[in-house]
Short mmCIF file of C-alpha atoms and ligand atoms in Angstrom, two decimals:
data_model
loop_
_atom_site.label_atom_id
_atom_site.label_comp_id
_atom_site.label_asym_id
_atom_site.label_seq_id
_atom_site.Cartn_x
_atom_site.Cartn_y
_atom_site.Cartn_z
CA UNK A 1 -1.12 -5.08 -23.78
CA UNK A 2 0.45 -1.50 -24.58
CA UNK A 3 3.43 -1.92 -25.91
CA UNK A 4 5.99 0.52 -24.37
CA UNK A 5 9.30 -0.03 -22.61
CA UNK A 6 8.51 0.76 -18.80
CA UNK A 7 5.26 -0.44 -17.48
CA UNK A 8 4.18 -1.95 -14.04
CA UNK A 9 1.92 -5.28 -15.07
CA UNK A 10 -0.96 -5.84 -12.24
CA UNK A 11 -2.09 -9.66 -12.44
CA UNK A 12 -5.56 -9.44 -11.45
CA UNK A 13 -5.51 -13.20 -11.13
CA UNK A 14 -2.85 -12.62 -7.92
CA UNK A 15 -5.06 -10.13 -6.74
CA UNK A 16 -8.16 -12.17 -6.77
CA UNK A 17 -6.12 -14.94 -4.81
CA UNK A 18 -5.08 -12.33 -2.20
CA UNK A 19 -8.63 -10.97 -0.94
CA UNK A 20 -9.52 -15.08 -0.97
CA UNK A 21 -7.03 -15.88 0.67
CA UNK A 22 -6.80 -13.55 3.70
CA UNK A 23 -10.74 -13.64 3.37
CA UNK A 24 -10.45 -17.35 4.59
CA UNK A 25 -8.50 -16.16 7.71
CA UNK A 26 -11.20 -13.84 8.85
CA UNK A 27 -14.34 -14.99 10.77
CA UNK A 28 -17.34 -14.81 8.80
CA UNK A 29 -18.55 -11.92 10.58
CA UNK A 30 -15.42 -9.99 10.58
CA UNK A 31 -15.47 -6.97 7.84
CA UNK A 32 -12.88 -6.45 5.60
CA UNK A 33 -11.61 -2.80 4.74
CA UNK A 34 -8.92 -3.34 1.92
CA UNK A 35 -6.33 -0.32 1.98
CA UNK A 36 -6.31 1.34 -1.75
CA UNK A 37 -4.44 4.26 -0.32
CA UNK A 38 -1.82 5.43 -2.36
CA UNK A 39 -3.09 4.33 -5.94
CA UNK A 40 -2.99 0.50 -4.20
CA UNK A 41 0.48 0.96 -3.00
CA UNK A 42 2.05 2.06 -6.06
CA UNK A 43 -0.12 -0.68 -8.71
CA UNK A 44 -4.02 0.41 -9.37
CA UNK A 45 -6.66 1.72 -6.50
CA UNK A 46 -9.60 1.49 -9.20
CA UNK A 47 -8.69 -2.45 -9.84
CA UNK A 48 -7.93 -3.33 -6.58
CA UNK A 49 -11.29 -0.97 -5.84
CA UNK A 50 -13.43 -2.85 -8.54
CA UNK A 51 -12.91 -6.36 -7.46
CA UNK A 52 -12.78 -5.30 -4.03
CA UNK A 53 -16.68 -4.66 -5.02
CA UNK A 54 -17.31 -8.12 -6.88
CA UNK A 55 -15.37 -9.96 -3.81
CA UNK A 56 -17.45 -8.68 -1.05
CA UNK A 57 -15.44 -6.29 0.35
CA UNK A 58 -16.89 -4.07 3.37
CA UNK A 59 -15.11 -1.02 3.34
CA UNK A 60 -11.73 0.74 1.33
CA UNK A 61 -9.67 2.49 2.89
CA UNK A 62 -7.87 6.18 1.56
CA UNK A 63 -5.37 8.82 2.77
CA UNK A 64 -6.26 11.35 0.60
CA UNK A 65 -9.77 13.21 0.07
CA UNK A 66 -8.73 13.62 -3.15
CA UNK A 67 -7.94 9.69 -3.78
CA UNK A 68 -11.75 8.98 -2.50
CA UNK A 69 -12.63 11.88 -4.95
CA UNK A 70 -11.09 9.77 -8.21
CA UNK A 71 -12.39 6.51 -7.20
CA UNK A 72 -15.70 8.23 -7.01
CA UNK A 73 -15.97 9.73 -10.52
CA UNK A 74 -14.40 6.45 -11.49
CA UNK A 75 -17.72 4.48 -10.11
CA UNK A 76 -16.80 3.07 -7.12
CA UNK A 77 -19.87 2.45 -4.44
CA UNK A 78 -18.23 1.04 -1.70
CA UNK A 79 -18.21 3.21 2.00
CA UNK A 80 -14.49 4.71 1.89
CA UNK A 81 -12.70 5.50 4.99
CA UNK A 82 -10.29 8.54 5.06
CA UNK A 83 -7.13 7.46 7.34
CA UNK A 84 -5.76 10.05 7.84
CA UNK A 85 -6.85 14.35 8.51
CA UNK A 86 -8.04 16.34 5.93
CA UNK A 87 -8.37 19.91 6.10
CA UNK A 88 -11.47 22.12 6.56
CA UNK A 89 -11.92 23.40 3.20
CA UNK A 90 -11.99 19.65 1.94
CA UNK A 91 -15.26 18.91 4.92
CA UNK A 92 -16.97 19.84 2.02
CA UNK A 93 -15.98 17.34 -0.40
CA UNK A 94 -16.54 14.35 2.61
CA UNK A 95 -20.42 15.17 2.26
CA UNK A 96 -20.09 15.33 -1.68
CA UNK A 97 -18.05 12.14 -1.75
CA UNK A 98 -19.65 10.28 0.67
CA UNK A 99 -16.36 9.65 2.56
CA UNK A 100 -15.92 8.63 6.25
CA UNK A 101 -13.24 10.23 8.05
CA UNK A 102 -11.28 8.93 10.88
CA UNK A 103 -11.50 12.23 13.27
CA UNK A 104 -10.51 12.98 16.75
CA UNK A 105 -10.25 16.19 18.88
CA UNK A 106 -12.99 18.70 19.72
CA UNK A 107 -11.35 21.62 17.82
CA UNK A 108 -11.58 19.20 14.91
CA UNK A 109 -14.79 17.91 15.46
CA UNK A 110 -16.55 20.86 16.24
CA UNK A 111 -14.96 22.08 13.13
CA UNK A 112 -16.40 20.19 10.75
CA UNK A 113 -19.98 19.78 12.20
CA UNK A 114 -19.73 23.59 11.39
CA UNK A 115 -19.10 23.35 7.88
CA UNK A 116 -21.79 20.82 7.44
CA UNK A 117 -24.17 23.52 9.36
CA UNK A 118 -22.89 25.99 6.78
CA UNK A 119 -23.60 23.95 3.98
CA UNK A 120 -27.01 23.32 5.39
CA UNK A 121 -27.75 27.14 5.53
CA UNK A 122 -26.07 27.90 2.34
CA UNK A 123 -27.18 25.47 -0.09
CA UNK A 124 -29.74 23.97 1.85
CA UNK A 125 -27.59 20.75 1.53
CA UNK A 126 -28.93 18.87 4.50
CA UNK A 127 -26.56 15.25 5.53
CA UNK A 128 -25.13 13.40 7.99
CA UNK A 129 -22.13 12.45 7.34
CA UNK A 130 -20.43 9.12 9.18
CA UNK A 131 -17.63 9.27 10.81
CA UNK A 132 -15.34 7.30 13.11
CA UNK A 133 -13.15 8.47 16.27
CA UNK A 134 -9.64 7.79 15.78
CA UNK A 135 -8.23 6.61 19.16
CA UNK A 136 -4.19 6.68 19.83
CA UNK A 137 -3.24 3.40 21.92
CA UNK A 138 0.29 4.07 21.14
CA UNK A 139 1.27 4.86 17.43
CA UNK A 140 1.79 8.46 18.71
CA UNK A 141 0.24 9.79 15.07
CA UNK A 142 -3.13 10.72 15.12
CA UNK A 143 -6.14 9.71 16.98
CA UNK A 144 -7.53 11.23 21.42
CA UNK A 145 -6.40 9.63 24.64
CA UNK A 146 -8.62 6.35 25.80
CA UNK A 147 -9.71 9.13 28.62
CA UNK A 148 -10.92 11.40 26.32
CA UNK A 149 -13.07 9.06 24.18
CA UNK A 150 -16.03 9.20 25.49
CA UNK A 151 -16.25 12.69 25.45
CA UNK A 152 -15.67 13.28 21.78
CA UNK A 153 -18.19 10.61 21.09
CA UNK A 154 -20.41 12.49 23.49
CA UNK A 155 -19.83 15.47 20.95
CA UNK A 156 -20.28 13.42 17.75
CA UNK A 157 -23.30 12.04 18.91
CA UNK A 158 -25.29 15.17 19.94
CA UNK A 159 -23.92 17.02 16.60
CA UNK A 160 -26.67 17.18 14.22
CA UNK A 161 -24.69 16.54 11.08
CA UNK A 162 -22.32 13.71 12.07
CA UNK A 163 -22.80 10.32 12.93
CA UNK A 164 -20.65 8.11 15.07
CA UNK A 165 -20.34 4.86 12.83
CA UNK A 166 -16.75 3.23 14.12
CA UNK A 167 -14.06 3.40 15.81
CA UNK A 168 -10.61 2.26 15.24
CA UNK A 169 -6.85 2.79 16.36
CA UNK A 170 -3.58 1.55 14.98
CA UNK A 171 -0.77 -0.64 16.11
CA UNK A 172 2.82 0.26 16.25
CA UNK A 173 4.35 -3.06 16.32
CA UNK A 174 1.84 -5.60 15.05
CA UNK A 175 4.73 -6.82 12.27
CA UNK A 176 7.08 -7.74 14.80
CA UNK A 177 6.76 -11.17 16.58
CA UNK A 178 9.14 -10.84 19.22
CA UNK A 179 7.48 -10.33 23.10
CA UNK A 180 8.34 -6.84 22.93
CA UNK A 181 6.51 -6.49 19.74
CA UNK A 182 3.57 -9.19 21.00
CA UNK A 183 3.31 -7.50 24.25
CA UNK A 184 2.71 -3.48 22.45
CA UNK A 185 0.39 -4.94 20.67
CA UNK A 186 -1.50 -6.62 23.63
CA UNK A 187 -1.30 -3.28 25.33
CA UNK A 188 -2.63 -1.36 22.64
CA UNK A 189 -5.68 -3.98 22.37
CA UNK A 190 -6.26 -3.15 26.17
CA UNK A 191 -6.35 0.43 26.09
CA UNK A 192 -8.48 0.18 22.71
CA UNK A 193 -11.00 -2.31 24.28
CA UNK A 194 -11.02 0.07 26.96
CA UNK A 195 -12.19 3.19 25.11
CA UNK A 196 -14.60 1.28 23.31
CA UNK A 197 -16.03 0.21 26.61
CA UNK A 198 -15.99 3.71 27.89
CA UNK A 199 -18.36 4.88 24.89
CA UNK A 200 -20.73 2.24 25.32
CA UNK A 201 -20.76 3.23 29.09
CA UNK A 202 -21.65 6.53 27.85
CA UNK A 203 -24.47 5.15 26.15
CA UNK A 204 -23.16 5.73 22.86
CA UNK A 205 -23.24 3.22 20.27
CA UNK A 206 -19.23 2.90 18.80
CA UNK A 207 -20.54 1.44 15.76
CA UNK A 208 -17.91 -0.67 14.00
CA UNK A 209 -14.73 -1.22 15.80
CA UNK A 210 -11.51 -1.89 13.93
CA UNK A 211 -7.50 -2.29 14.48
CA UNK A 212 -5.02 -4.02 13.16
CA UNK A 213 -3.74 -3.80 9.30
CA UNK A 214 -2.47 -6.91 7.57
CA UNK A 215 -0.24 -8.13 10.46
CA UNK A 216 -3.27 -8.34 12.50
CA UNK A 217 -5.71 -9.40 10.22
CA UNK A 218 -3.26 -12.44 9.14
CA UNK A 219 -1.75 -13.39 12.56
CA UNK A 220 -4.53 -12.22 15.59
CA UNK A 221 -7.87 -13.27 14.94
CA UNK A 222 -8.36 -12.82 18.44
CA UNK A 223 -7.60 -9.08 18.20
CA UNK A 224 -9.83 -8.68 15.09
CA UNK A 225 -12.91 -6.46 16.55
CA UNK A 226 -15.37 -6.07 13.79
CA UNK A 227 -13.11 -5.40 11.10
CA UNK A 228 -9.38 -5.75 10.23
CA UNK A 229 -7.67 -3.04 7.77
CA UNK A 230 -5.22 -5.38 5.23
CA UNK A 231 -3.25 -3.20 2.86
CA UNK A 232 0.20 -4.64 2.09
CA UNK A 233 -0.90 -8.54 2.31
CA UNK A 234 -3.47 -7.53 -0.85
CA UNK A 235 -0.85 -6.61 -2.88
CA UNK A 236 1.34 -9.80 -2.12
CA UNK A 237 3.69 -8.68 0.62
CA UNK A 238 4.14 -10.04 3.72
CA UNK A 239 4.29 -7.51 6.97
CA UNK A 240 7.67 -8.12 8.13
CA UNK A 241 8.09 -10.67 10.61
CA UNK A 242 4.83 -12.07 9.84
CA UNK A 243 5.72 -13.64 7.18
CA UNK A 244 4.72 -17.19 5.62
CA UNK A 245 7.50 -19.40 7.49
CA UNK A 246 6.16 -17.41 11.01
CA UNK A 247 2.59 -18.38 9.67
CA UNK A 248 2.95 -22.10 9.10
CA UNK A 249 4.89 -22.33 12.48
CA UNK A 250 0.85 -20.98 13.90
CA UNK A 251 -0.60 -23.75 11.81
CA UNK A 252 -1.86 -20.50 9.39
CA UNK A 253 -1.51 -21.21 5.96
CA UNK A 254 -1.14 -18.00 3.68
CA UNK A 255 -0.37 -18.18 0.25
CA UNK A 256 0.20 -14.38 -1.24
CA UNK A 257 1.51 -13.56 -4.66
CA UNK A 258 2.99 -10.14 -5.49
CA UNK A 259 0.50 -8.45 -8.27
CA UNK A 260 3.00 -6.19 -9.80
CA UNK A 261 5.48 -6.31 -11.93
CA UNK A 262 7.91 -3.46 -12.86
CA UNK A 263 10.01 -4.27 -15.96
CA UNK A 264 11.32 -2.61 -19.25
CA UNK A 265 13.22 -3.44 -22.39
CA UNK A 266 17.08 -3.35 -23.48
CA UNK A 267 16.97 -0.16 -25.66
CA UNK A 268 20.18 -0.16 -27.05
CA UNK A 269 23.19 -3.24 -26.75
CA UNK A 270 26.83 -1.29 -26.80
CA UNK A 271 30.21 -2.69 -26.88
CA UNK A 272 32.56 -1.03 -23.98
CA UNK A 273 36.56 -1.14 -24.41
CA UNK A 274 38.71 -1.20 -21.15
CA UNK A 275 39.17 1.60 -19.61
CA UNK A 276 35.61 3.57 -21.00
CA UNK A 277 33.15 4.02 -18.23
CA UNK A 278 29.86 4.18 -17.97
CA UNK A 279 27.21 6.99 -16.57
CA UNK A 280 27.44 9.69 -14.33
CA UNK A 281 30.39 10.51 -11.90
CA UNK A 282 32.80 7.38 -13.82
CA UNK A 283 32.00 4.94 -11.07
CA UNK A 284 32.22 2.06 -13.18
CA UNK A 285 34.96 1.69 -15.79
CA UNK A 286 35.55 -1.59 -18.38
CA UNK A 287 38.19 -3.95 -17.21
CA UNK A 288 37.92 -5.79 -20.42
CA UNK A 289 36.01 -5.98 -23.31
CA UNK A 290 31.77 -6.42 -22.36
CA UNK A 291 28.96 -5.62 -24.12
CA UNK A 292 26.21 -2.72 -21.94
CA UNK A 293 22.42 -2.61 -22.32
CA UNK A 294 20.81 0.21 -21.81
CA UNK A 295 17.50 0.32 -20.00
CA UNK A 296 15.25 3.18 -20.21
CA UNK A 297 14.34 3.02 -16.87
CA UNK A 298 15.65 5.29 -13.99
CA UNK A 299 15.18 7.00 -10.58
CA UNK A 300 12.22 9.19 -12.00
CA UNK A 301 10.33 6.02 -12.56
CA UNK A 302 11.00 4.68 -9.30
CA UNK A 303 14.20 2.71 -9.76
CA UNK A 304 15.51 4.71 -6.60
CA UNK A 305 19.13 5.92 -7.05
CA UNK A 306 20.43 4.14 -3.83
CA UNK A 307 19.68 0.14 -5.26
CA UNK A 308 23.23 0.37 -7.49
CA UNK A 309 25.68 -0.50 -6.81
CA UNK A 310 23.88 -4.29 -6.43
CA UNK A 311 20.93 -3.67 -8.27
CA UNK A 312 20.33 -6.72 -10.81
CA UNK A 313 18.03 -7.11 -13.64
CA UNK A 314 16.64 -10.03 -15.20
CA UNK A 315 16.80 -10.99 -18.68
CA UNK A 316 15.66 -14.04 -20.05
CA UNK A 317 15.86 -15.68 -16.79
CA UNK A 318 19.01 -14.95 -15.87
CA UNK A 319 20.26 -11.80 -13.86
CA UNK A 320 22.63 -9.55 -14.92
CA UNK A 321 24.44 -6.53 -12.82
CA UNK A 322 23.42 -2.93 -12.92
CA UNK A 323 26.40 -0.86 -13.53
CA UNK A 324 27.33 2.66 -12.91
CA UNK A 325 24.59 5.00 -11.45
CA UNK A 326 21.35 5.00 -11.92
CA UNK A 327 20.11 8.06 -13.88
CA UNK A 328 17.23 9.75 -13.98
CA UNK A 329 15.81 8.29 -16.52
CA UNK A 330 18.17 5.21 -17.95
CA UNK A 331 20.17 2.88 -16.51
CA UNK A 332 23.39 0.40 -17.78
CA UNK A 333 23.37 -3.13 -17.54
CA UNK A 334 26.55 -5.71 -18.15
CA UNK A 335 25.75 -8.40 -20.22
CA UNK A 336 28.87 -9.87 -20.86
CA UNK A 337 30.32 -10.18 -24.42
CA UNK A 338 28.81 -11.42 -26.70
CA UNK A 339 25.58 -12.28 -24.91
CA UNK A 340 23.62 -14.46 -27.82
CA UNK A 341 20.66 -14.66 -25.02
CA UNK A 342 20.06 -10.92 -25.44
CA UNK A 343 19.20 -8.75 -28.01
CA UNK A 344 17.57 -5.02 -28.87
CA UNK A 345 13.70 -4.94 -26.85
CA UNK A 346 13.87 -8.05 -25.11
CA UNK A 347 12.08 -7.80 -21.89
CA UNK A 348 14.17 -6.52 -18.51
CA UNK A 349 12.62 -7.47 -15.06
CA UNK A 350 13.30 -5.63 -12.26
CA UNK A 351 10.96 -6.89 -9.73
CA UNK A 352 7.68 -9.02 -9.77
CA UNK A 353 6.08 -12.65 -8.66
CA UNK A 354 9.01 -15.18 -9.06
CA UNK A 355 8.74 -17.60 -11.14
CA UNK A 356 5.77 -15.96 -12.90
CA UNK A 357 6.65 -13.66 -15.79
CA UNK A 358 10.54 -14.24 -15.88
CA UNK A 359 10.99 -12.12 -12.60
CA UNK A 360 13.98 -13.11 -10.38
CA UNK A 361 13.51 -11.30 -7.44
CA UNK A 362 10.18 -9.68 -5.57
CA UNK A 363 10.16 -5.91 -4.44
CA UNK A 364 10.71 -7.48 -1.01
CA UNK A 365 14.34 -8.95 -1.81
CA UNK A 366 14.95 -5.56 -3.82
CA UNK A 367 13.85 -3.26 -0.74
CA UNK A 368 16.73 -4.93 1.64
CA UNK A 369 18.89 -3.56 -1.07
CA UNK A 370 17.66 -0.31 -0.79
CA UNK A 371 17.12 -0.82 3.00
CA UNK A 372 13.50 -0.35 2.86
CA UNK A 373 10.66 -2.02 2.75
CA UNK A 374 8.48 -3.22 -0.23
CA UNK A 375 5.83 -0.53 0.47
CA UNK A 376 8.17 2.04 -0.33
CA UNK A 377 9.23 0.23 -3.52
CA UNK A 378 5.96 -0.19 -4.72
CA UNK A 379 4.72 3.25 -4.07
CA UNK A 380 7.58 4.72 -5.50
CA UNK A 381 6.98 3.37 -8.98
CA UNK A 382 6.13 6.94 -10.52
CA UNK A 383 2.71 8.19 -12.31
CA UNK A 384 4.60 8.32 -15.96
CA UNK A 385 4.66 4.82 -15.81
CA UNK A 386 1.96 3.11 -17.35
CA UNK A 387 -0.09 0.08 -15.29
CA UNK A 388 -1.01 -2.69 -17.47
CA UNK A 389 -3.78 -4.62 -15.73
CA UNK A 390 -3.68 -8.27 -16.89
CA UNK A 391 -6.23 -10.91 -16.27
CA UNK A 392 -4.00 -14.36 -16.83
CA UNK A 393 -0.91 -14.73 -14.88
C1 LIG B 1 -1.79 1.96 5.73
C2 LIG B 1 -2.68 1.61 6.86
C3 LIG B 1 -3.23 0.32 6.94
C4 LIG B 1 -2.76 -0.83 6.07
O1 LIG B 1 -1.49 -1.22 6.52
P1 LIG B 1 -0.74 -2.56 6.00
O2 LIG B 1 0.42 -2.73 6.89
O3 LIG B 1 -0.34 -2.27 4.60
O4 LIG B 1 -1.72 -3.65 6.09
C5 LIG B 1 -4.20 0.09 7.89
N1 LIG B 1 -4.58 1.06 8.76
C6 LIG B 1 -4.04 2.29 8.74
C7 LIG B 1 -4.49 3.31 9.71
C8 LIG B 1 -3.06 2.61 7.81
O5 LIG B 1 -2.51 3.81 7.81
#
């Protein structure tokens, strides 16, 4: 393992237990597209990629042409779907890439059945590319009107270059289990089922139809379609509401473990005298006599600014407060006097699998502190620091 101070540790073991275990929610028949978007939501898109690949994994899904682009040179077979619009000088790099785009709109469409014509008559480059119609059922982001479906399939189908190979739409309230949230969802399903159902009429073949993220693909089998879309449940997170206690009151039983771990080591142990404060703008100053570790760990690694006050750390299994602000780069941490637990490089967790590696708290219990939510924790963890991937636990 490299040794440096702030690193993000990825059990792969976790990982491996995540795809099982949402695997054995799914029908046998129901595809799996695992969301790598976003480096994996902040811990490692080629690892979660690569045993996506060994674990039978359909599909992966990306946000970014250039994220398909990377797991490409990096090896990875698998069919990617691109989530969410690209723009036309990237229609170039779909073909290139092999990458499936969600796309909607006859401007767009149009559009890049073009550039695949161009490519034809300029480099003689001659593909069909897949694609699949993005319908909107209610997030309001991207994706045509159930009334307008059938048309645009209409156009995909009689373009020479693209090929209609899914469909799919997302839901706005999936991770919320109260009737208002139950009954958007329901009423998404409806108008989805009904623009799949106007294609077919059409005589077009919708190809593989697909909805709900990890919400749905832990909560809904009934809602499934072909295929369900888990991102945040691979990574160990529960969506919201849907979370284990709402799972085993549905007789589900789903047993995630958070894969990363963000920690760091006590670079320097100081002695603080009352009345001496610590880090930018004096909001903490010694009462009495404590000792302060410094962490080199700050907001430009992802420790955002607005966790302290409250932000604690854990040291050899016990927590200890962050004090003062968080800098950009280093943070303070009171250890009390004379701490004989503690000394110079011993390992600081900030957040990770309880219980596991000496973590105290999950990004989940530090994102109410924040007043987020663990995917913004997690993707926040910054590109300078290093992922360790670990195979034990
Ligand atoms: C990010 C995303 C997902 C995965 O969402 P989770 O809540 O992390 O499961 C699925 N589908 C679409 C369209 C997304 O943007």
């Amino acid at each position: 393992m490299k040794n440096v101070t702030t690193r993000a540790v990825i059990y792969k073991k976790n990982l491996e237990n995540n795809i099982s275990e949402i695997k054995k929610l799914l029908k046998p028949e129901t595809k799996m597209c695992v969301a790598v978007k976003a480096d994996g939501y902040g811990t490692s898109a080629l690892e979660t990629a690569r045993l996506c690949e060994k674990l039978g994994v359909y599909m992966l899904a990306i946000a970014r042409v250039s994220e398909g682009i990377e797991l490409r040179k990096d090896g990875i077979k698998l069919p990617l779907l691109l989530l969410s619009l690209c723009c036309p000088e990237e229609f170039p790099d779909l073909v290139k890439y092999n990458i499936t785009p969600f796309i909607f709109g006859k401007e767009h469409i149009q559009a890049l059945e073009d550039s695949l014509t161009e490519l034809e008559e300029s480099k003689g480059i001659i593909k069909t590319l897949e694609v699949h119609l993005a319908i909107d059922t209610g997030m309001g982001r991207i994706g045509c009107r159930k009334e307008e479906a059938a048309e645009q399939a209409k156009l995909i189908a009689s373009s020479k270059h693209l090929k209609l190979s899914g469909m799919g739409t997302h839901f706005a309230l999936s991770d919320c289990v109260e009737e208002k949230g139950i009954d958007y969802t329901n009423l998404q399903f409806e108008i989805f089922t009904e623009a799949v159902n106007a294609v077919k009429e059409a005589g077009i073949e919708p190809g593989i139809c697909h909805a709900g993220a990890s919400a749905i693909a832990c909560s809904r089998s009934d809602i499934h379609f072909d295929m369900v879309r888990p991102g945040i449940i691979v990574y160990g997170y529960y969506a919201d509401q849907v979370d284990k206690k709402y799972l085993e009151s549905k007789d589900i039983n789903l047993d995630l473990k958070p894969i990363m771990q963000f920690e760091t080591k006590v670079s320097a142990i100081r002695r603080f005298k009352p009345g001496q404060s610590v880090s930018y703008g004096r909001t903490w100053i010694c009462e009495e006599e404590t000792d302060i570790a410094v962490l080199p760990v700050g907001y430009a690694d992802g420790l955002l600014r607005r966790f302290s006050p409250g932000l604690k750390v854990a040291i050899n299994g016990k927590e200890y407060p962050v004090v003062g602000r968080i800098c950009m780069d280093q943070c303070m941490v009171n250890i009390g006097k004379d701490n004989k637990e503690i000394k110079c490089w011993d390992k600081a967790v900030i957040f990770g699998p309880v219980g596991q590696d000496g973590a105290l708290q999950d990004a989940e219990t530090l994102a109410a502190l924040g007043n987020t939510i663990s995917y913004e924790v997690m993707t926040s963890i910054s590109k300078r620091v290093p992922r360790i991937v670990v195979d034990n636990c």
